Amino acid sequence: MKKRDIQIALPVTGEEEWNAVKEPLLSGWITQGPKVAEFEKKFADRHSVKHAFAVTSCTTGLHMCLAALDIGPGDEVMVPAFTWVATSNVVLYCGAKPVFVDVCRKTYNIDPESIKKNLSSKTKAIIPVHLFGLCADMDQIKKVIPSDIKIIEDAACAAGASYNNEPAGSLGDMGVFSFHPRKSITTGEGGMVTTNDDGLAQKLSQLRNHGATISEEQRHIGPKPYMLPDFNLLGFNYRMTDLQGAVGLAQLPKLDKFIEERSKWARYYKDALKDIDWLILPEEPKNGTHGWQSFVTFVDPSKSPLPRNEIMELLQKNGVSTRPGTHAVHMLNYYIDTYGFSADDFPNARDLDKQSMAIPLHNRMTQPDYDYVIDNLRNL
Ligand SMILES: *Cc1c(COP(=O)(O)O)cnc(C)c1O
């Protein structure tokens, strides 16, 4: 077998994105402006929501959502124990307490049964994560939480994904997407906050821009040059640039094609790898679309020929990049030091941290690339 070099992820960017940034560069309007506005409108339409606000990242978007709900010291926000560290860091940015909830072994997503046990009178919000593009079980989550607890979807990996045929980003009070290059569409760095709630929308639009009551664009094109905004909220500068907005506009029309291709190759993997008894393959939604941000397997330690890390090293030697799915956040040093967690507090998150393995799946891979990954796994 001739050696190949297959990366874990690689964005599809090229001439179209290159051309897209020319217009803002030539016009001189490079901060948030008409390109961002158009990107927001089209992103909102694609995800069936009334409002979308482009921001600098999913992390800042999540922070902004908590700020829009006035979450602060004394409040608790539930987050899954197995996720990217940003999901819980944003709770700490507000001075509130992240309350970790274990995840399901099969879906990697927050476990509704464990949510029930962790509810308290201080719980103000919950951030279910649609990990790796599979939507969390939103119906069950809504069933177990009181109706005054706000739901913020961490849809970082879930652009274009759906649950019961409703798009991610429209399933809670607010949703937040990421356009980091490891997600399915990218603007370099960037994020998008979605909501159907007009009151929250007003707050989000202000919080993104220092709390200003009118946007720079309104001020620029409006008829009243003497007008300065009022600032009645403590806001941030989380604005996306129009350069990124232009790239987003070039990427968004490709989203559905990207997901379709990823789904096709995910099925190809599932078919070709199903009889490897030590490798547990990811679940698919019963009634919706998986975004397939990544294809994350579980290396069963009781059956695998080698420990996971040795498998990953061997694959890397052969040119196949893999990664652990993501972190058990309670096992990260900052969280251990702050809260004194032990690994066993959230056993499923602990095991997934140690045994999960993402294998390459992205829109620049070809059939021989997939076959090469499959052969390497089968030959272990
Ligand atoms: C990537 C990711 C984030 C952070 O997104 P950024 O845009 O890099 O801030 C947050 N949550 C999850 C689940 C992610 O995968």
mmCIF file with all atom_site columns, N, CA and C in Angstrom, residues 330-359:
data_model
loop_
_atom_site.group_PDB
_atom_site.id
_atom_site.type_symbol
_atom_site.label_atom_id
_atom_site.label_alt_id
_atom_site.label_comp_id
_atom_site.label_asym_id
_atom_site.label_entity_id
_atom_site.label_seq_id
_atom_site.pdbx_PDB_ins_code
_atom_site.Cartn_x
_atom_site.Cartn_y
_atom_site.Cartn_z
_atom_site.occupancy
_atom_site.B_iso_or_equiv
_atom_site.pdbx_formal_charge
_atom_site.auth_seq_id
_atom_site.auth_comp_id
_atom_site.auth_asym_id
_atom_site.auth_atom_id
_atom_site.pdbx_PDB_model_num
ATOM 1  N N  . HIS A 1 330 ? -14.152 18.171 33.161 1.00 0.00 ? 330 HIS A N  1
ATOM 2  C CA . HIS A 1 330 ? -13.885 18.101 34.609 1.00 0.00 ? 330 HIS A CA 1
ATOM 3  C C  . HIS A 1 330 ? -12.504 17.513 34.901 1.00 0.00 ? 330 HIS A C  1
ATOM 4  N N  . MET A 1 331 ? -11.858 16.907 33.908 1.00 0.00 ? 331 MET A N  1
ATOM 5  C CA . MET A 1 331 ? -10.528 16.336 34.114 1.00 0.00 ? 331 MET A CA 1
ATOM 6  C C  . MET A 1 331 ? -9.411  17.293 33.680 1.00 0.00 ? 331 MET A C  1
ATOM 7  N N  . LEU A 1 332 ? -9.775  18.488 33.237 1.00 0.00 ? 332 LEU A N  1
ATOM 8  C CA . LEU A 1 332 ? -8.744  19.470 32.867 1.00 0.00 ? 332 LEU A CA 1
ATOM 9  C C  . LEU A 1 332 ? -8.242  20.157 34.136 1.00 0.00 ? 332 LEU A C  1
ATOM 10 N N  . ASN A 1 333 ? -6.950  20.468 34.135 1.00 0.00 ? 333 ASN A N  1
ATOM 11 C CA . ASN A 1 333 ? -6.327  20.943 35.369 1.00 0.00 ? 333 ASN A CA 1
ATOM 12 C C  . ASN A 1 333 ? -7.006  22.154 36.001 1.00 0.00 ? 333 ASN A C  1
ATOM 13 N N  . TYR A 1 334 ? -7.409  23.105 35.171 1.00 0.00 ? 334 TYR A N  1
ATOM 14 C CA . TYR A 1 334 ? -8.029  24.300 35.733 1.00 0.00 ? 334 TYR A CA 1
ATOM 15 C C  . TYR A 1 334 ? -9.279  23.922 36.540 1.00 0.00 ? 334 TYR A C  1
ATOM 16 N N  . TYR A 1 335 ? -10.050 22.985 36.014 1.00 0.00 ? 335 TYR A N  1
ATOM 17 C CA . TYR A 1 335 ? -11.293 22.578 36.673 1.00 0.00 ? 335 TYR A CA 1
ATOM 18 C C  . TYR A 1 335 ? -11.021 21.715 37.900 1.00 0.00 ? 335 TYR A C  1
ATOM 19 N N  . ILE A 1 336 ? -9.974  20.896 37.817 1.00 0.00 ? 336 ILE A N  1
ATOM 20 C CA . ILE A 1 336 ? -9.599  20.103 38.998 1.00 0.00 ? 336 ILE A CA 1
ATOM 21 C C  . ILE A 1 336 ? -9.163  21.055 40.115 1.00 0.00 ? 336 ILE A C  1
ATOM 22 N N  . ASP A 1 337 ? -8.318  22.035 39.759 1.00 0.00 ? 337 ASP A N  1
ATOM 23 C CA . ASP A 1 337 ? -7.818  22.985 40.761 1.00 0.00 ? 337 ASP A CA 1
ATOM 24 C C  . ASP A 1 337 ? -8.948  23.818 41.356 1.00 0.00 ? 337 ASP A C  1
ATOM 25 N N  . THR A 1 338 ? -9.915  24.222 40.523 1.00 0.00 ? 338 THR A N  1
ATOM 26 C CA . THR A 1 338 ? -10.974 25.103 40.997 1.00 0.00 ? 338 THR A CA 1
ATOM 27 C C  . THR A 1 338 ? -12.036 24.343 41.781 1.00 0.00 ? 338 THR A C  1
ATOM 28 N N  . TYR A 1 339 ? -12.404 23.156 41.305 1.00 0.00 ? 339 TYR A N  1
ATOM 29 C CA . TYR A 1 339 ? -13.550 22.457 41.900 1.00 0.00 ? 339 TYR A CA 1
ATOM 30 C C  . TYR A 1 339 ? -13.190 21.133 42.568 1.00 0.00 ? 339 TYR A C  1
ATOM 31 N N  . GLY A 1 340 ? -11.954 20.681 42.425 1.00 0.00 ? 340 GLY A N  1
ATOM 32 C CA . GLY A 1 340 ? -11.553 19.430 43.057 1.00 0.00 ? 340 GLY A CA 1
ATOM 33 C C  . GLY A 1 340 ? -12.239 18.191 42.486 1.00 0.00 ? 340 GLY A C  1
ATOM 34 N N  . PHE A 1 341 ? -12.555 18.222 41.197 1.00 0.00 ? 341 PHE A N  1
ATOM 35 C CA . PHE A 1 341 ? -13.196 17.057 40.588 1.00 0.00 ? 341 PHE A CA 1
ATOM 36 C C  . PHE A 1 341 ? -12.260 15.863 40.564 1.00 0.00 ? 341 PHE A C  1
ATOM 37 N N  . SER A 1 342 ? -12.845 14.659 40.562 1.00 0.00 ? 342 SER A N  1
ATOM 38 C CA . SER A 1 342 ? -12.039 13.495 40.238 1.00 0.00 ? 342 SER A CA 1
ATOM 39 C C  . SER A 1 342 ? -12.607 12.882 38.958 1.00 0.00 ? 342 SER A C  1
ATOM 40 N N  . ALA A 1 343 ? -11.748 12.169 38.236 1.00 0.00 ? 343 ALA A N  1
ATOM 41 C CA . ALA A 1 343 ? -12.132 11.634 36.927 1.00 0.00 ? 343 ALA A CA 1
ATOM 42 C C  . ALA A 1 343 ? -13.435 10.844 37.007 1.00 0.00 ? 343 ALA A C  1
ATOM 43 N N  . ASP A 1 344 ? -13.618 10.103 38.124 1.00 0.00 ? 344 ASP A N  1
ATOM 44 C CA . ASP A 1 344 ? -14.771 9.201  38.238 1.00 0.00 ? 344 ASP A CA 1
ATOM 45 C C  . ASP A 1 344 ? -16.103 9.913  38.478 1.00 0.00 ? 344 ASP A C  1
ATOM 46 N N  . ASP A 1 345 ? -16.060 11.236 38.678 1.00 0.00 ? 345 ASP A N  1
ATOM 47 C CA . ASP A 1 345 ? -17.316 11.960 38.914 1.00 0.00 ? 345 ASP A CA 1
ATOM 48 C C  . ASP A 1 345 ? -18.268 11.831 37.726 1.00 0.00 ? 345 ASP A C  1
ATOM 49 N N  . PHE A 1 346 ? -17.709 11.747 36.521 1.00 0.00 ? 346 PHE A N  1
ATOM 50 C CA . PHE A 1 346 ? -18.534 11.645 35.306 1.00 0.00 ? 346 PHE A CA 1
ATOM 51 C C  . PHE A 1 346 ? -17.952 10.521 34.454 1.00 0.00 ? 346 PHE A C  1
ATOM 52 N N  . PRO A 1 347 ? -18.341 9.277  34.795 1.00 0.00 ? 347 PRO A N  1
ATOM 53 C CA . PRO A 1 347 ? -17.649 8.112  34.217 1.00 0.00 ? 347 PRO A CA 1
ATOM 54 C C  . PRO A 1 347 ? -17.746 8.006  32.693 1.00 0.00 ? 347 PRO A C  1
ATOM 55 N N  . ASN A 1 348 ? -18.883 8.389  32.117 1.00 0.00 ? 348 ASN A N  1
ATOM 56 C CA . ASN A 1 348 ? -18.961 8.284  30.654 1.00 0.00 ? 348 ASN A CA 1
ATOM 57 C C  . ASN A 1 348 ? -18.045 9.297  29.983 1.00 0.00 ? 348 ASN A C  1
ATOM 58 N N  . ALA A 1 349 ? -18.041 10.516 30.512 1.00 0.00 ? 349 ALA A N  1
ATOM 59 C CA . ALA A 1 349 ? -17.134 11.538 29.971 1.00 0.00 ? 349 ALA A CA 1
ATOM 60 C C  . ALA A 1 349 ? -15.681 11.078 30.123 1.00 0.00 ? 349 ALA A C  1
ATOM 61 N N  . ARG A 1 350 ? -15.366 10.511 31.279 1.00 0.00 ? 350 ARG A N  1
ATOM 62 C CA . ARG A 1 350 ? -14.011 9.996  31.534 1.00 0.00 ? 350 ARG A CA 1
ATOM 63 C C  . ARG A 1 350 ? -13.617 8.956  30.483 1.00 0.00 ? 350 ARG A C  1
ATOM 64 N N  . ASP A 1 351 ? -14.510 7.982  30.245 1.00 0.00 ? 351 ASP A N  1
ATOM 65 C CA . ASP A 1 351 ? -14.181 6.916  29.299 1.00 0.00 ? 351 ASP A CA 1
ATOM 66 C C  . ASP A 1 351 ? -14.078 7.434  27.871 1.00 0.00 ? 351 ASP A C  1
ATOM 67 N N  . LEU A 1 352 ? -14.960 8.356  27.518 1.00 0.00 ? 352 LEU A N  1
ATOM 68 C CA . LEU A 1 352 ? -14.921 8.899  26.155 1.00 0.00 ? 352 LEU A CA 1
ATOM 69 C C  . LEU A 1 352 ? -13.644 9.710  25.946 1.00 0.00 ? 352 LEU A C  1
ATOM 70 N N  . ASP A 1 353 ? -13.220 10.413 26.982 1.00 0.00 ? 353 ASP A N  1
ATOM 71 C CA . ASP A 1 353 ? -11.973 11.179 26.915 1.00 0.00 ? 353 ASP A CA 1
ATOM 72 C C  . ASP A 1 353 ? -10.805 10.225 26.618 1.00 0.00 ? 353 ASP A C  1
ATOM 73 N N  . LYS A 1 354 ? -10.828 9.057  27.259 1.00 0.00 ? 354 LYS A N  1
ATOM 74 C CA . LYS A 1 354 ? -9.704  8.119  27.116 1.00 0.00 ? 354 LYS A CA 1
ATOM 75 C C  . LYS A 1 354 ? -9.795  7.245  25.881 1.00 0.00 ? 354 LYS A C  1
ATOM 76 N N  . GLN A 1 355 ? -11.022 6.940  25.438 1.00 0.00 ? 355 GLN A N  1
ATOM 77 C CA . GLN A 1 355 ? -11.178 5.894  24.409 1.00 0.00 ? 355 GLN A CA 1
ATOM 78 C C  . GLN A 1 355 ? -11.757 6.375  23.081 1.00 0.00 ? 355 GLN A C  1
ATOM 79 N N  . SER A 1 356 ? -12.205 7.654  23.000 1.00 0.00 ? 356 SER A N  1
ATOM 80 C CA . SER A 1 356 ? -12.791 8.074  21.727 1.00 0.00 ? 356 SER A CA 1
ATOM 81 C C  . SER A 1 356 ? -11.693 8.391  20.729 1.00 0.00 ? 356 SER A C  1
ATOM 82 N N  . MET A 1 357 ? -12.014 8.220  19.463 1.00 0.00 ? 357 MET A N  1
ATOM 83 C CA . MET A 1 357 ? -11.027 8.457  18.406 1.00 0.00 ? 357 MET A CA 1
ATOM 84 C C  . MET A 1 357 ? -11.749 8.944  17.149 1.00 0.00 ? 357 MET A C  1
ATOM 85 N N  . ALA A 1 358 ? -11.466 10.200 16.797 1.00 0.00 ? 358 ALA A N  1
ATOM 86 C CA . ALA A 1 358 ? -12.011 10.738 15.544 1.00 0.00 ? 358 ALA A CA 1
ATOM 87 C C  . ALA A 1 358 ? -11.102 10.299 14.406 1.00 0.00 ? 358 ALA A C  1
ATOM 88 N N  . ILE A 1 359 ? -11.699 9.797  13.336 1.00 0.00 ? 359 ILE A N  1
ATOM 89 C CA . ILE A 1 359 ? -10.917 9.430  12.153 1.00 0.00 ? 359 ILE A CA 1
ATOM 90 C C  . ILE A 1 359 ? -11.223 10.430 11.037 1.00 0.00 ? 359 ILE A C  1
#
